[in-house]
Every structure is written in structure tokens, then in C-alpha cells.
Amino acid sequence: MNTIIKLSIMLCALSFQGLAQSGIATYKTAASVNFSGDSTLSHGQQAAMQMQLRQALQREYELKFNGSESSYKQIQSLDKKEVAQASDVMVRVAGGSSLTYKDTKKKRYLQNADLFGKPFLIDDELEALDWEITGEKKQIGKYECQQARYTREARMMQVDTENGQPKEVVTQVEVTAWFTMDIPVNHGPDDFWGLPGLILEVNNGNSTIICSKILLNPQEKVVIEKPKGGKSITTEKFNELQEEKLQEMMQQYNGNGEERRVIRIGG
């Protein structure tokens, strides 16, 4: 209860303090996939996949923000959807070139998305994240940061070893974020937002996002981009369509007598 009251007070203060804040924050991302427990991959395949994935998942993004709006877009990366492929394993890395727009005042969310070459525009309500401020603090650069966390569901498709059919596996992932009250806006990288200060670092399962540079209140106006083009769709409908397409792909490989695994990272 104390945590909820504290967060409410901080957000009220944010509504007054964050109006004049605008800026550009640069973030770097990294992620890994653990193949060590997978008996279907040889040691050589595991090493090769890990190396290629580390390179592909090291990306750089730019978050532009003002008091109520933000846009988040990749500015430097390998920018390939399929980055690693062996005889029986294909890895898809999605979402790299998409533009994400959030309006925290109107609670709106827009994002470009691509599904096997077909463009979509995800248009939906901005999902509130159930943050808990822990009281733990640390320094990131010159900014004093506080820790917050919440638990989310992660869904992935795997092939059932008994019948060879695709199945959905749901796990619980704890997300940890570090935000600074020195920049009192409720924005953050990727899908993360809703804290009473700019989010500078996120640890999300096997991925990490960390801020490397911040430019506050520049002389030139910060232009917030909005995604355009593609078929309009809700997040729920897009996720359903995405799972359908992945199941079709996995069944196609199995139907051809190939025991190929499709590993999806993002998107």
C-alpha cells in the first residue's frame, strides 16, 4: 500500500514538473539465447548461433520525448530479420526497424510491424504496467536512479517432442527497470513507460536496454514521429496472427520431414 501511495504522489508531481521536459535519449540493447540445455544442437551449432545472435542483438535506438509523447526507433543495427540459419535451426530477429509511438496523456500506442513481408500498423490503448518501486538505488552516469519491477507473461512456440506438433509455452518473467527523477517524464525505451522519471535501464529476461547518452531540452525542437502505413490492427489480433503464421511455418517444416526449429526473438 505504501508503495502504491508513493507512486501516486510521484506521478502527480510528474504531471506538473514534466511539462517543460523534452529531449533525445540513446539506448543500446543486448540479448542472449541459451542453447546449452538443447540436446538437438551440437556444441558447434550452439557456439555459432550464440556468436551470430550476440552480434545481431547489439542494437542502438533513439527515444525522442516531450511532456506526453515519445517515439522510439532503431538508428544503427544489422537490421536483418533472419540472422542465423543452420541445417535444422532458423533464428528470426524481428522488430528492429519498427517505429514505436506512445502518448501517455491519451494512453495511445502506435507501432509499425512486419509479418513475413506484410506491413501492419498496431493501433491500441497503451497498456498500464504494474510497477512496484523497491526503494533500491544506484547511479547511472550522472543520474541517481531508483529501481522498479513487475512480472509479465512471456509466450513462445516450441515443438512437442512427443508428437512433433507446435505448442505454446507460457513463462513468468520479472522485468527490472531503473528510472531517474532528475528527468521527470514517464517515458522509457521500447514498450516500457509509466514511472515518475525517465527509464534509463531495463532488464527484461534475457535482454538488457541501457541508456548511453541524453540530450535534454535542445535548442532545436524535438520532433516526435508517428508510424504510418500498413493495415491497422490491435495488439491482440496481431499476436494471434503472428502465432498462426509461426505454427504454419513449423508444421510446414515438419511436413517436409525436416526437424527444423524456429526460434523467434522479438516481434
mmCIF file of C-alpha atoms in Angstrom:
data_model
loop_
_atom_site.group_PDB
_atom_site.id
_atom_site.type_symbol
_atom_site.label_atom_id
_atom_site.label_comp_id
_atom_site.label_asym_id
_atom_site.label_seq_id
_atom_site.Cartn_x
_atom_site.Cartn_y
_atom_site.Cartn_z
ATOM 1 C CA MET A 1 0.000 0.000 0.000
ATOM 2 C CA ASN A 2 2.826 2.430 0.866
ATOM 3 C CA THR A 3 4.437 1.705 -2.491
ATOM 4 C CA ILE A 4 1.161 2.478 -4.326
ATOM 5 C CA ILE A 5 0.665 5.744 -2.408
ATOM 6 C CA LYS A 6 4.268 6.757 -3.030
ATOM 7 C CA LEU A 7 3.972 6.045 -6.769
ATOM 8 C CA SER A 8 0.692 8.025 -6.980
ATOM 9 C CA ILE A 9 2.269 11.067 -5.289
ATOM 10 C CA MET A 10 5.305 10.881 -7.567
ATOM 11 C CA LEU A 11 3.127 10.670 -10.683
ATOM 12 C CA CYS A 12 1.098 13.698 -9.530
ATOM 13 C CA ALA A 13 4.325 15.641 -9.124
ATOM 14 C CA LEU A 14 5.391 14.442 -12.551
ATOM 15 C CA SER A 15 2.291 15.933 -14.194
ATOM 16 C CA PHE A 16 3.477 19.397 -13.147
ATOM 17 C CA GLN A 17 7.248 19.009 -13.475
ATOM 18 C CA GLY A 18 7.426 17.071 -16.744
ATOM 19 C CA LEU A 19 5.654 19.642 -18.942
ATOM 20 C CA ALA A 20 8.822 21.538 -19.883
ATOM 21 C CA GLN A 21 10.991 18.476 -20.388
ATOM 22 C CA SER A 22 11.962 17.315 -23.849
ATOM 23 C CA GLY A 23 14.968 15.502 -25.145
ATOM 24 C CA ILE A 24 16.638 12.683 -27.022
ATOM 25 C CA ALA A 25 17.976 9.587 -25.247
ATOM 26 C CA THR A 26 20.156 6.963 -26.929
ATOM 27 C CA TYR A 27 19.892 3.340 -25.800
ATOM 28 C CA LYS A 28 21.958 0.244 -26.510
ATOM 29 C CA THR A 29 20.472 -3.234 -26.382
ATOM 30 C CA ALA A 30 21.891 -6.694 -25.896
ATOM 31 C CA ALA A 31 20.308 -10.119 -25.558
ATOM 32 C CA SER A 32 21.198 -13.787 -25.497
ATOM 33 C CA VAL A 33 19.551 -17.145 -26.105
ATOM 34 C CA ASN A 34 20.629 -20.150 -24.089
ATOM 35 C CA PHE A 35 21.013 -23.308 -26.164
ATOM 36 C CA SER A 36 23.071 -25.216 -23.566
ATOM 37 C CA GLY A 37 20.160 -27.411 -22.469
ATOM 38 C CA ASP A 38 19.118 -28.237 -26.026
ATOM 39 C CA SER A 39 20.246 -31.739 -26.986
ATOM 40 C CA THR A 40 19.122 -31.220 -30.603
ATOM 41 C CA LEU A 41 22.022 -28.806 -31.227
ATOM 42 C CA SER A 42 25.657 -29.855 -31.357
ATOM 43 C CA HIS A 43 28.266 -27.877 -29.385
ATOM 44 C CA GLY A 44 29.490 -26.377 -32.648
ATOM 45 C CA GLN A 45 25.990 -25.235 -33.618
ATOM 46 C CA GLN A 46 25.414 -23.731 -30.181
ATOM 47 C CA ALA A 47 28.662 -21.735 -30.333
ATOM 48 C CA ALA A 48 27.994 -20.484 -33.877
ATOM 49 C CA MET A 49 24.424 -19.474 -33.068
ATOM 50 C CA GLN A 50 25.434 -17.668 -29.883
ATOM 51 C CA MET A 51 28.087 -15.651 -31.721
ATOM 52 C CA GLN A 52 25.748 -14.595 -34.531
ATOM 53 C CA LEU A 53 22.952 -13.746 -32.105
ATOM 54 C CA ARG A 54 25.180 -11.586 -29.911
ATOM 55 C CA GLN A 55 26.178 -9.555 -32.964
ATOM 56 C CA ALA A 56 22.619 -9.254 -34.301
ATOM 57 C CA LEU A 57 21.097 -8.267 -30.963
ATOM 58 C CA GLN A 58 23.550 -5.448 -30.235
ATOM 59 C CA ARG A 59 21.476 -2.556 -31.450
ATOM 60 C CA GLU A 60 21.188 1.179 -30.895
ATOM 61 C CA TYR A 61 17.923 3.105 -30.542
ATOM 62 C CA GLU A 62 16.832 6.702 -30.140
ATOM 63 C CA LEU A 63 13.999 7.819 -27.847
ATOM 64 C CA LYS A 64 12.623 11.287 -28.599
ATOM 65 C CA PHE A 65 10.267 12.663 -25.969
ATOM 66 C CA ASN A 66 8.363 15.665 -24.663
ATOM 67 C CA GLY A 67 5.937 16.014 -21.761
ATOM 68 C CA SER A 68 3.390 13.470 -23.019
ATOM 69 C CA GLU A 69 4.656 11.884 -26.255
ATOM 70 C CA SER A 70 7.591 9.746 -27.297
ATOM 71 C CA SER A 71 8.908 7.895 -30.346
ATOM 72 C CA TYR A 72 11.417 5.035 -30.237
ATOM 73 C CA LYS A 73 13.316 3.917 -33.319
ATOM 74 C CA GLN A 74 16.409 1.951 -34.213
ATOM 75 C CA ILE A 75 19.246 4.124 -35.522
ATOM 76 C CA GLN A 76 22.015 1.599 -36.068
ATOM 77 C CA SER A 77 21.964 -2.162 -36.431
ATOM 78 C CA LEU A 78 22.479 -5.208 -38.583
ATOM 79 C CA ASP A 79 18.766 -4.851 -39.383
ATOM 80 C CA LYS A 80 18.139 -8.364 -40.681
ATOM 81 C CA LYS A 81 15.173 -10.494 -39.711
ATOM 82 C CA GLU A 82 16.843 -13.839 -40.291
ATOM 83 C CA VAL A 83 20.340 -13.665 -38.874
ATOM 84 C CA ALA A 84 21.301 -17.270 -38.243
ATOM 85 C CA GLN A 85 20.412 -20.449 -40.012
ATOM 86 C CA ALA A 86 21.753 -23.957 -39.704
ATOM 87 C CA SER A 87 20.501 -27.162 -41.318
ATOM 88 C CA ASP A 88 17.873 -27.655 -38.626
ATOM 89 C CA VAL A 89 17.631 -24.282 -36.866
ATOM 90 C CA MET A 90 16.491 -20.878 -38.070
ATOM 91 C CA VAL A 91 16.505 -17.774 -35.879
ATOM 92 C CA ARG A 92 14.244 -14.814 -36.602
ATOM 93 C CA VAL A 93 15.006 -11.427 -35.033
ATOM 94 C CA ALA A 94 12.036 -9.125 -35.522
ATOM 95 C CA GLY A 95 11.062 -5.565 -34.667
ATOM 96 C CA GLY A 96 14.443 -3.975 -35.315
ATOM 97 C CA SER A 97 13.356 -1.314 -37.819
ATOM 98 C CA SER A 98 9.912 -0.557 -36.339
ATOM 99 C CA LEU A 99 8.870 2.833 -35.001
ATOM 100 C CA THR A 100 7.039 2.894 -31.672
ATOM 101 C CA TYR A 101 4.947 5.914 -30.649
ATOM 102 C CA LYS A 102 3.379 6.450 -27.226
ATOM 103 C CA ASP A 103 1.055 9.176 -25.991
ATOM 104 C CA THR A 104 0.923 8.796 -22.209
ATOM 105 C CA LYS A 105 -1.696 11.531 -21.832
ATOM 106 C CA LYS A 106 -4.195 9.997 -24.265
ATOM 107 C CA LYS A 107 -2.999 6.443 -23.443
ATOM 108 C CA ARG A 108 -2.449 5.602 -27.121
ATOM 109 C CA TYR A 109 0.122 3.305 -28.682
ATOM 110 C CA LEU A 110 1.190 3.024 -32.340
ATOM 111 C CA GLN A 111 3.810 0.721 -33.823
ATOM 112 C CA ASN A 112 4.920 -0.372 -37.277
ATOM 113 C CA ALA A 113 5.088 -4.150 -37.548
ATOM 114 C CA ASP A 114 6.041 -6.553 -40.300
ATOM 115 C CA LEU A 115 4.811 -10.122 -40.513
ATOM 116 C CA PHE A 116 6.555 -12.200 -43.177
ATOM 117 C CA GLY A 117 6.753 -9.222 -45.542
ATOM 118 C CA LYS A 118 3.270 -7.805 -44.908
ATOM 119 C CA PRO A 119 3.163 -4.375 -43.162
ATOM 120 C CA PHE A 120 0.832 -3.673 -40.246
ATOM 121 C CA LEU A 121 0.146 -0.667 -38.031
ATOM 122 C CA ILE A 122 -0.601 -1.678 -34.451
ATOM 123 C CA ASP A 123 -3.030 0.884 -33.008
ATOM 124 C CA ASP A 124 -4.146 0.249 -29.453
ATOM 125 C CA GLU A 125 -4.562 1.523 -25.924
ATOM 126 C CA LEU A 126 -1.338 1.984 -24.005
ATOM 127 C CA GLU A 127 -1.056 -0.905 -21.564
ATOM 128 C CA ALA A 128 -0.518 0.137 -17.933
ATOM 129 C CA LEU A 129 2.382 -1.724 -16.322
ATOM 130 C CA ASP A 130 2.017 -2.815 -12.696
ATOM 131 C CA TRP A 131 5.267 -1.322 -11.425
ATOM 132 C CA GLU A 132 6.456 -1.741 -7.840
ATOM 133 C CA ILE A 133 9.109 0.720 -6.657
ATOM 134 C CA THR A 134 11.528 -1.233 -4.471
ATOM 135 C CA GLY A 135 13.455 1.596 -2.815
ATOM 136 C CA GLU A 136 16.790 0.329 -4.143
ATOM 137 C CA LYS A 137 19.016 2.987 -5.748
ATOM 138 C CA LYS A 138 22.089 3.150 -7.970
ATOM 139 C CA GLN A 139 23.977 5.615 -10.129
ATOM 140 C CA ILE A 140 23.799 5.501 -13.933
ATOM 141 C CA GLY A 141 26.192 8.085 -15.324
ATOM 142 C CA LYS A 142 25.445 11.350 -13.531
ATOM 143 C CA TYR A 143 21.864 10.346 -12.658
ATOM 144 C CA GLU A 144 20.664 8.830 -9.397
ATOM 145 C CA CYS A 145 18.216 6.073 -10.266
ATOM 146 C CA GLN A 146 15.575 4.094 -8.401
ATOM 147 C CA GLN A 147 14.580 0.507 -9.082
ATOM 148 C CA ALA A 148 11.110 -0.647 -10.102
ATOM 149 C CA ARG A 149 9.883 -4.038 -11.240
ATOM 150 C CA TYR A 150 6.871 -6.020 -12.425
ATOM 151 C CA THR A 151 6.173 -9.543 -13.681
ATOM 152 C CA ARG A 152 4.946 -10.254 -17.201
ATOM 153 C CA GLU A 153 3.930 -13.324 -19.174
ATOM 154 C CA ALA A 154 6.245 -14.485 -21.957
ATOM 155 C CA ARG A 155 4.849 -16.725 -24.692
ATOM 156 C CA MET A 156 6.821 -18.784 -27.182
ATOM 157 C CA MET A 157 6.191 -21.573 -29.639
ATOM 158 C CA GLN A 158 8.009 -24.890 -29.283
ATOM 159 C CA VAL A 159 7.716 -28.260 -30.980
ATOM 160 C CA ASP A 160 6.345 -31.010 -28.731
ATOM 161 C CA THR A 161 8.999 -33.757 -28.670
ATOM 162 C CA GLU A 162 6.343 -36.475 -28.308
ATOM 163 C CA ASN A 163 4.037 -35.681 -31.246
ATOM 164 C CA GLY A 164 6.082 -33.193 -33.277
ATOM 165 C CA GLN A 165 3.304 -30.578 -33.137
ATOM 166 C CA PRO A 166 3.836 -26.903 -32.244
ATOM 167 C CA LYS A 167 2.713 -25.859 -28.774
ATOM 168 C CA GLU A 168 2.649 -22.590 -26.855
ATOM 169 C CA VAL A 169 4.733 -22.334 -23.696
ATOM 170 C CA VAL A 170 3.964 -19.578 -21.154
ATOM 171 C CA THR A 171 6.519 -18.466 -18.566
ATOM 172 C CA GLN A 172 6.718 -15.656 -15.989
ATOM 173 C CA VAL A 173 9.481 -13.076 -16.476
ATOM 174 C CA GLU A 174 10.457 -10.425 -13.936
ATOM 175 C CA VAL A 175 11.226 -7.052 -15.520
ATOM 176 C CA THR A 176 13.532 -4.686 -13.628
ATOM 177 C CA ALA A 177 13.844 -1.007 -14.544
ATOM 178 C CA TRP A 178 15.935 1.889 -13.264
ATOM 179 C CA PHE A 179 14.463 5.396 -13.597
ATOM 180 C CA THR A 180 15.628 8.858 -12.609
ATOM 181 C CA MET A 181 13.543 11.604 -11.017
ATOM 182 C CA ASP A 182 16.107 14.084 -12.356
ATOM 183 C CA ILE A 183 14.223 13.811 -15.667
ATOM 184 C CA PRO A 184 10.565 13.828 -14.545
ATOM 185 C CA VAL A 185 8.833 12.333 -17.587
ATOM 186 C CA ASN A 186 7.064 8.966 -17.603
ATOM 187 C CA HIS A 187 8.703 7.678 -20.798
ATOM 188 C CA GLY A 188 11.067 4.805 -21.462
ATOM 189 C CA PRO A 189 12.529 2.638 -24.204
ATOM 190 C CA ASP A 190 10.591 0.074 -26.227
ATOM 191 C CA ASP A 191 7.207 -0.742 -24.588
ATOM 192 C CA PHE A 192 8.244 0.449 -21.122
ATOM 193 C CA TRP A 193 6.745 3.544 -19.501
ATOM 194 C CA GLY A 194 4.662 4.712 -16.534
ATOM 195 C CA LEU A 195 7.296 5.538 -13.922
ATOM 196 C CA PRO A 196 7.745 9.036 -12.426
ATOM 197 C CA GLY A 197 11.044 9.574 -14.209
ATOM 198 C CA LEU A 198 12.794 8.636 -17.440
ATOM 199 C CA ILE A 199 13.695 4.935 -17.563
ATOM 200 C CA LEU A 200 17.436 4.579 -18.176
ATOM 201 C CA GLU A 201 17.859 0.800 -17.901
ATOM 202 C CA VAL A 202 15.658 -2.264 -18.342
ATOM 203 C CA ASN A 203 16.478 -5.906 -17.638
ATOM 204 C CA ASN A 204 13.804 -7.996 -19.335
ATOM 205 C CA GLY A 205 14.511 -11.708 -19.067
ATOM 206 C CA ASN A 206 17.432 -12.386 -21.376
ATOM 207 C CA SER A 207 17.598 -8.847 -22.798
ATOM 208 C CA THR A 208 19.018 -5.575 -21.497
ATOM 209 C CA ILE A 209 18.391 -1.981 -22.595
ATOM 210 C CA ILE A 210 20.637 0.745 -21.189
ATOM 211 C CA CYS A 211 20.830 4.476 -21.870
ATOM 212 C CA SER A 212 24.216 5.642 -23.164
ATOM 213 C CA LYS A 213 23.546 9.332 -23.911
ATOM 214 C CA ILE A 214 20.932 12.012 -23.097
ATOM 215 C CA LEU A 215 20.353 15.412 -24.688
ATOM 216 C CA LEU A 216 17.880 17.486 -22.644
ATOM 217 C CA ASN A 217 15.864 20.484 -23.835
ATOM 218 C CA PRO A 218 17.831 21.072 -27.058
ATOM 219 C CA GLN A 219 17.541 24.426 -28.821
ATOM 220 C CA GLU A 220 16.060 22.753 -31.882
ATOM 221 C CA LYS A 221 12.543 21.422 -31.274
ATOM 222 C CA VAL A 222 12.335 17.667 -30.700
ATOM 223 C CA VAL A 223 10.115 16.195 -33.420
ATOM 224 C CA ILE A 224 8.089 13.165 -32.307
ATOM 225 C CA GLU A 225 7.437 10.768 -35.206
ATOM 226 C CA LYS A 226 4.259 8.742 -35.647
ATOM 227 C CA PRO A 227 4.185 5.415 -37.528
ATOM 228 C CA LYS A 228 2.262 5.400 -40.819
ATOM 229 C CA GLY A 229 1.161 2.827 -43.360
ATOM 230 C CA GLY A 230 0.209 -0.807 -43.070
ATOM 231 C CA LYS A 231 -3.050 -2.480 -42.155
ATOM 232 C CA SER A 232 -4.449 -1.183 -38.853
ATOM 233 C CA ILE A 233 -4.698 -3.910 -36.220
ATOM 234 C CA THR A 234 -4.874 -4.275 -32.426
ATOM 235 C CA THR A 235 -2.047 -5.807 -30.409
ATOM 236 C CA GLU A 236 -4.153 -8.844 -29.527
ATOM 237 C CA LYS A 237 -5.146 -9.533 -33.136
ATOM 238 C CA PHE A 238 -1.576 -9.069 -34.364
ATOM 239 C CA ASN A 239 -0.232 -11.506 -31.751
ATOM 240 C CA GLU A 240 -2.877 -14.066 -32.739
ATOM 241 C CA LEU A 241 -1.978 -13.723 -36.421
ATOM 242 C CA GLN A 242 1.716 -13.965 -35.622
ATOM 243 C CA GLU A 243 1.260 -17.209 -33.691
ATOM 244 C CA GLU A 244 -0.823 -18.658 -36.539
ATOM 245 C CA LYS A 245 1.903 -17.896 -39.068
ATOM 246 C CA LEU A 246 4.614 -19.363 -36.854
ATOM 247 C CA GLN A 247 2.591 -22.541 -36.363
ATOM 248 C CA GLU A 248 2.124 -22.814 -40.131
ATOM 249 C CA MET A 249 5.872 -22.448 -40.625
ATOM 250 C CA MET A 250 6.700 -25.102 -38.041
ATOM 251 C CA GLN A 251 4.109 -27.519 -39.452
ATOM 252 C CA GLN A 252 5.462 -26.946 -42.956
ATOM 253 C CA TYR A 253 8.968 -27.912 -41.872
ATOM 254 C CA ASN A 254 7.668 -30.978 -40.056
ATOM 255 C CA GLY A 255 5.533 -31.948 -43.045
ATOM 256 C CA ASN A 256 8.616 -31.901 -45.256
ATOM 257 C CA GLY A 257 10.320 -34.360 -42.949
ATOM 258 C CA GLU A 258 12.654 -31.673 -41.619
ATOM 259 C CA GLU A 259 13.183 -31.329 -37.901
ATOM 260 C CA ARG A 260 13.884 -27.645 -38.076
ATOM 261 C CA ARG A 261 13.329 -25.441 -35.047
ATOM 262 C CA VAL A 262 12.178 -21.848 -35.434
ATOM 263 C CA ILE A 263 13.436 -19.568 -32.656
ATOM 264 C CA ARG A 264 11.782 -16.147 -32.560
ATOM 265 C CA ILE A 265 13.364 -13.166 -30.827
ATOM 266 C CA GLY A 266 11.067 -10.178 -30.570
ATOM 267 C CA GLY A 267 8.101 -9.348 -32.762
#
